[in-house]
Coordinates of C-alpha atoms and ligand atoms in Angstrom, one line a residue:
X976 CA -29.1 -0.4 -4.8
X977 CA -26.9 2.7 -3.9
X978 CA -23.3 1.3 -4.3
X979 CA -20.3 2.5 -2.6
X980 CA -17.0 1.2 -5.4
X981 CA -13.7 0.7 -3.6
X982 CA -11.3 1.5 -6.3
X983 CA -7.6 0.6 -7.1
X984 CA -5.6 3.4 -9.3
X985 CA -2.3 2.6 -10.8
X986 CA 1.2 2.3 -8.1
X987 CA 2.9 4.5 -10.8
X988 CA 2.6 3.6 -14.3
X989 CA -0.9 4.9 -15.7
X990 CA -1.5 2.1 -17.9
X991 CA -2.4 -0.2 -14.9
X992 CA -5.2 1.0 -14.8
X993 CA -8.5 -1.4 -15.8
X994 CA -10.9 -0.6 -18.2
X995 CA -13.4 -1.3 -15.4
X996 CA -12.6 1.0 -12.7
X997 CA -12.0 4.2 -15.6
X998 CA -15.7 3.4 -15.9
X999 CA -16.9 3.1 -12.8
X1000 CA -14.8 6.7 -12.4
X1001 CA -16.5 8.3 -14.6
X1002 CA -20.0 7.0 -13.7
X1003 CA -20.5 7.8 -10.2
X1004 CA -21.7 11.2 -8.4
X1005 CA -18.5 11.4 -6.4
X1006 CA -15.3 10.4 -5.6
X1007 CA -13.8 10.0 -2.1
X1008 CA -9.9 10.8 -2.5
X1009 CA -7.0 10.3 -0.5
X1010 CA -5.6 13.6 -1.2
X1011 CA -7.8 15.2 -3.9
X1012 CA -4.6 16.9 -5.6
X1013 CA -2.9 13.5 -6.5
X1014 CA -6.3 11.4 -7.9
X1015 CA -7.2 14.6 -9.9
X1016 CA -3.6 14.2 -11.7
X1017 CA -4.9 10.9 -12.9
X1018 CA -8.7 12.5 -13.4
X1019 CA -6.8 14.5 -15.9
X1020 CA -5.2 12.3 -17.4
X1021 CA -8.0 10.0 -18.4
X1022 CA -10.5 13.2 -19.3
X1023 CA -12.8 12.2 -15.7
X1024 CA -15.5 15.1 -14.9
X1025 CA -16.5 13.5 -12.1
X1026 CA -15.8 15.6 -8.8
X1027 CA -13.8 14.9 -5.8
X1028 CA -13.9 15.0 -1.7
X1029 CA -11.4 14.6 0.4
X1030 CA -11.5 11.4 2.7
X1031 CA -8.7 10.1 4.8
X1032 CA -8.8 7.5 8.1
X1033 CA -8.6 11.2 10.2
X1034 CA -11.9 12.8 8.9
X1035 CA -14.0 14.3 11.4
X1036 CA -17.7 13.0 12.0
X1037 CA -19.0 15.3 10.5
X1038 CA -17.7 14.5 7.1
X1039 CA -18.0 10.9 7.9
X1040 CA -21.9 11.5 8.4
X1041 CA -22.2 13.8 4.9
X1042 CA -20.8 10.5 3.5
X1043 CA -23.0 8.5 4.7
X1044 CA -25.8 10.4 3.9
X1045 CA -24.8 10.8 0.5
X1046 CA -25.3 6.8 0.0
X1047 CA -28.3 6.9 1.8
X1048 CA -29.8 9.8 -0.4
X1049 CA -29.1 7.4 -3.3
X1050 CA -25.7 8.2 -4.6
X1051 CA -23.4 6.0 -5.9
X1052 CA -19.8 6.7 -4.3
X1053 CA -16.2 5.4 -5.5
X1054 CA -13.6 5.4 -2.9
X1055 CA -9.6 5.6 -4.0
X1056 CA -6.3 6.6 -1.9
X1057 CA -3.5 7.9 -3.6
X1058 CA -1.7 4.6 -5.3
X1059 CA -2.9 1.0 -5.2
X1060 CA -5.5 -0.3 -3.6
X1061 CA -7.3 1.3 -0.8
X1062 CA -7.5 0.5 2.6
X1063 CA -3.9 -1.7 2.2
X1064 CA -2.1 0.4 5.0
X1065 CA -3.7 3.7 3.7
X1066 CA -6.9 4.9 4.4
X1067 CA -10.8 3.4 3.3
X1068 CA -11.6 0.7 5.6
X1069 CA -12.5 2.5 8.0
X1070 CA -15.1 4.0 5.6
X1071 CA -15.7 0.4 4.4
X1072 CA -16.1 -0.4 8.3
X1073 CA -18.5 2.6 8.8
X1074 CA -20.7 1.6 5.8
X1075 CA -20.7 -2.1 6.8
X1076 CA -22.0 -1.5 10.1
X1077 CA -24.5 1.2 9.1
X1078 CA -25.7 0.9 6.0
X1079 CA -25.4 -2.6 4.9
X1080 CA -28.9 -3.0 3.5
X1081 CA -29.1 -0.1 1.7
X1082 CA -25.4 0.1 0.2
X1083 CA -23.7 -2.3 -1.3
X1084 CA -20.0 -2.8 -1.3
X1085 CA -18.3 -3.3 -4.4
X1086 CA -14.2 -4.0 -5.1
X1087 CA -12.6 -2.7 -8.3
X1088 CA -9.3 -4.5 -8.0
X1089 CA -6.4 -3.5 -9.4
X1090 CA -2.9 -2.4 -8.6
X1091 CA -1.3 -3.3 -4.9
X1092 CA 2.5 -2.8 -4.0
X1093 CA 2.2 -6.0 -1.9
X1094 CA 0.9 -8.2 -4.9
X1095 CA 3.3 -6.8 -7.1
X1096 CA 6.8 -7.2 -5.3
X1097 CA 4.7 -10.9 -4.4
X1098 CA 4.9 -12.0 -7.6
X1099 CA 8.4 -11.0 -8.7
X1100 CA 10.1 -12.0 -5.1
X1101 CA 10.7 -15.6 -7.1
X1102 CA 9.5 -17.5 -3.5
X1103 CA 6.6 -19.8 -2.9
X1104 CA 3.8 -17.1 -2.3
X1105 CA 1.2 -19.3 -1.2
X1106 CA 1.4 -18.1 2.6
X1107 CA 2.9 -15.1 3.6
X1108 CA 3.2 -12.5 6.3
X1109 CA 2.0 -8.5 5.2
X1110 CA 3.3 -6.1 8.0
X1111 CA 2.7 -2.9 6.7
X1112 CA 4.9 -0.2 7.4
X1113 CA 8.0 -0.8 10.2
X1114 CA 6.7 1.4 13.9
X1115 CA 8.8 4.1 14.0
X1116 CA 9.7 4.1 17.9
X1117 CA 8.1 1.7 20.1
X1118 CA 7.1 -1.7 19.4
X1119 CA 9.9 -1.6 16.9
X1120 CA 12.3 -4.5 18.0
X1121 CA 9.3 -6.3 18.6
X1122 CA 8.1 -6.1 14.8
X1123 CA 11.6 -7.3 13.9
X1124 CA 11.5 -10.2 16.0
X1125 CA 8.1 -11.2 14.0
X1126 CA 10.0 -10.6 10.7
X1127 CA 12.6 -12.9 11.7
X1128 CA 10.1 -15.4 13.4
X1129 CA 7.9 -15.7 10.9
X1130 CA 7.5 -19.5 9.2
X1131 CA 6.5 -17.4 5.6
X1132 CA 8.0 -15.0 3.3
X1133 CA 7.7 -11.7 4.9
X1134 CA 6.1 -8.5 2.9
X1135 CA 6.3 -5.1 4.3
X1136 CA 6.7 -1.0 3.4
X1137 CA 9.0 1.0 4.2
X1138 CA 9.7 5.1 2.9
X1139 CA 13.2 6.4 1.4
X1140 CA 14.1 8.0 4.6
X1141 CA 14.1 5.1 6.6
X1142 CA 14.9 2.0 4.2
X1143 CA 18.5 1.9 5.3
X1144 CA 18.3 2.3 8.7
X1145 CA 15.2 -0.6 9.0
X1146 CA 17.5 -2.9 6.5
X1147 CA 20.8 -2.4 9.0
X1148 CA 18.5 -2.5 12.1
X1149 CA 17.4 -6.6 10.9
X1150 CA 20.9 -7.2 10.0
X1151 CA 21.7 -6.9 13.3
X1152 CA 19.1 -9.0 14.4
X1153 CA 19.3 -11.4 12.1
X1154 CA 23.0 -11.9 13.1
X1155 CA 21.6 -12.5 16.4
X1156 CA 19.4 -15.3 15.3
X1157 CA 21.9 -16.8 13.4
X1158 CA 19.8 -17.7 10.5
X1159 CA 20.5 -16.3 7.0
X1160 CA 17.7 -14.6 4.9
X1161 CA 17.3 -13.5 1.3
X1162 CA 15.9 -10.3 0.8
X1163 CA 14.0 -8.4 -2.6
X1164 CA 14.0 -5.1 -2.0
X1165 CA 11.3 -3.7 -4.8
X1166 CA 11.7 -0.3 -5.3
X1167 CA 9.5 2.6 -7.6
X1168 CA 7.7 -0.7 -9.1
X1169 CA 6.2 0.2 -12.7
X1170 CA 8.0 3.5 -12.9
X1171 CA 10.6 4.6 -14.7
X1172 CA 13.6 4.3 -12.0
X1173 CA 12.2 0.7 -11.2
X1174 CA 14.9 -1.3 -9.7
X1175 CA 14.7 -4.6 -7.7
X1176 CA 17.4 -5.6 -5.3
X1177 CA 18.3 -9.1 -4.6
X1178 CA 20.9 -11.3 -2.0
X1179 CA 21.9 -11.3 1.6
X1180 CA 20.9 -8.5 3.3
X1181 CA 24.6 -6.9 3.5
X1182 CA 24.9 -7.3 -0.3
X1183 CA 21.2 -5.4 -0.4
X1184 CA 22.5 -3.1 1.8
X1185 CA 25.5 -2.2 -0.5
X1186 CA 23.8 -2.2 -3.4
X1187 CA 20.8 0.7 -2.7
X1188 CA 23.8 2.6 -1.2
X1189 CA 25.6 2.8 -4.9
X1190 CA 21.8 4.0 -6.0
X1191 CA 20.1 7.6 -5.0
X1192 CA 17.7 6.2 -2.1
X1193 CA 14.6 8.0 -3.5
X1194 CA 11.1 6.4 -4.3
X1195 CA 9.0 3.7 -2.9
X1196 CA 10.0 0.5 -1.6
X1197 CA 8.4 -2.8 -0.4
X1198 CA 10.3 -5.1 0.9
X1199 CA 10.4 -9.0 1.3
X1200 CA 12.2 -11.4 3.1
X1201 CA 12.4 -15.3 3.6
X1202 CA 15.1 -17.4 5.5
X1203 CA 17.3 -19.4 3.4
X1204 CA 16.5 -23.1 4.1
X1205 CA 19.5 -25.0 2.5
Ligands
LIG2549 N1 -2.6 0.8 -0.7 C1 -1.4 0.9 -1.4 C2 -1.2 -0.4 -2.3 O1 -2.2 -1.2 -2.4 O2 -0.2 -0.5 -2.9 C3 -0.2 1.1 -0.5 C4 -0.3 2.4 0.3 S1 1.0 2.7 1.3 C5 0.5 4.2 2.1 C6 2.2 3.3 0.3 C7 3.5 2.5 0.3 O3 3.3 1.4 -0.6 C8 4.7 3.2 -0.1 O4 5.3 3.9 1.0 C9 5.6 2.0 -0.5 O5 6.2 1.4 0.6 C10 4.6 1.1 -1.2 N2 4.5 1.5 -2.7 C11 3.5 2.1 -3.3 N3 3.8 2.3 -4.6 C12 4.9 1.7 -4.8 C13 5.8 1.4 -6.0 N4 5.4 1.9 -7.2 N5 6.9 0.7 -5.8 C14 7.3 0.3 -4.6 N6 6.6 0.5 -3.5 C15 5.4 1.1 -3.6

């Protein structure tokens, strides 16, 4: 059957990557990128032939359709975005979606899992991780306060993204509110995880606070945070 792989690439350091999906990567007629510049760094890397499309959540029909009709035609397809695993508030399920609802008994659906900044900072925040609540990225304007107010509601640990531009300004923004609430949280604030500036921040949210301010504020950053219960 005509598969359709849904890949996960490293989150920074190469060597993350399995022995399973370099294979799959190398076997299949095509791969759907992200941003075809940034998987062909780690094509190169790993000697990969295999060529490349662009894909992202804002393709037109059009290319949507070629896609489909690639699987349909018999190819076998691996999707990947640019770090971790796809469709974790980047782009691929809507592909996923597309091939569910159209294809699903000629294609199957296969995960190569791997990397995820979520998983990661999960497993070094050093809190019960049995539930928790993923956010993705903060809103930008509206709907903002309203995503605090779940961060602060919320009965589990808290995961979510944030970029260097805006880290600060999201981390002083939930001091405030948490202020309001008058609970106290802890925050790990997990930043360039696997690479070579990899730092992970840990306390109150003011000592957090203080702390990436005596750092440059570049890289990636996921952040979690759970109220202090004693
Ligand atoms: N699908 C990806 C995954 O599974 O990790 C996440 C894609 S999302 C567009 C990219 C965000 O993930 C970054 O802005 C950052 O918040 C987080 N991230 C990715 N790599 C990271 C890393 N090495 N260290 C910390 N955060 C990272």
């Amino acid at each position: 059957m005509n598969t359709l792989y849904v890949v996960a690439t490293p989150i920074g350091n190469l060597k993350d990557i399995s022995l399973r999906a370099l294979e799959i990567l190398k076997g299949v007629d095509l791969i759907l990128c992200e941003d075809t510049r940034v998987t062909q760094k780690l094509l190169n890397h790993f000697d990969i032939k295999t060529k490349t499309l662009s894909y992202h959540q804002h393709s037109k029909l059009k290319k949507i359709n070629y896609i489909l009709e690639l699987l349909k035609g018999g190819k076998n397809l691996a999707l990947v975005s640019d770090a971790g695993t796809p469709g974790i508030s980047d782009p691929g399920n809507k592909l996923v979606e597309e091939v569910v609802e159209s294809l699903s008994a000629q294609v199957k659906i296969v995960t190569v899992p791997g990397p995820s900044a979520i998983t990661a900072a999960a497993s070094i925040a050093g809190v019960a991780m049995d539930k928790f609540l993923f956010l993705g990225f903060p809103p930008q304007k509206k709907k903002r306060k309203k995503y605090f107010e779940e961060v602060i509601k919320s009965k589990y640990p808290v995961i979510f993204y944030e970029s260097p531009y805006r880290i600060l300004k999201t981390l002083s923004e939930l001091n405030q509110m948490f202020q309001v609430s008058g609970f106290k949280f802890q925050v790990v604030v997990c930043r360039e995880l696997t690479k070579k500036f990899e730092t992970v921040y840990r306390g109150t949210i003011e000592e957090v606070i203080e702390k990436i301010k005596k750092d440059p504020v570049k890289g990636e950053f996921v952040v979690v945070i759970y109220p202090i219960r004693k």
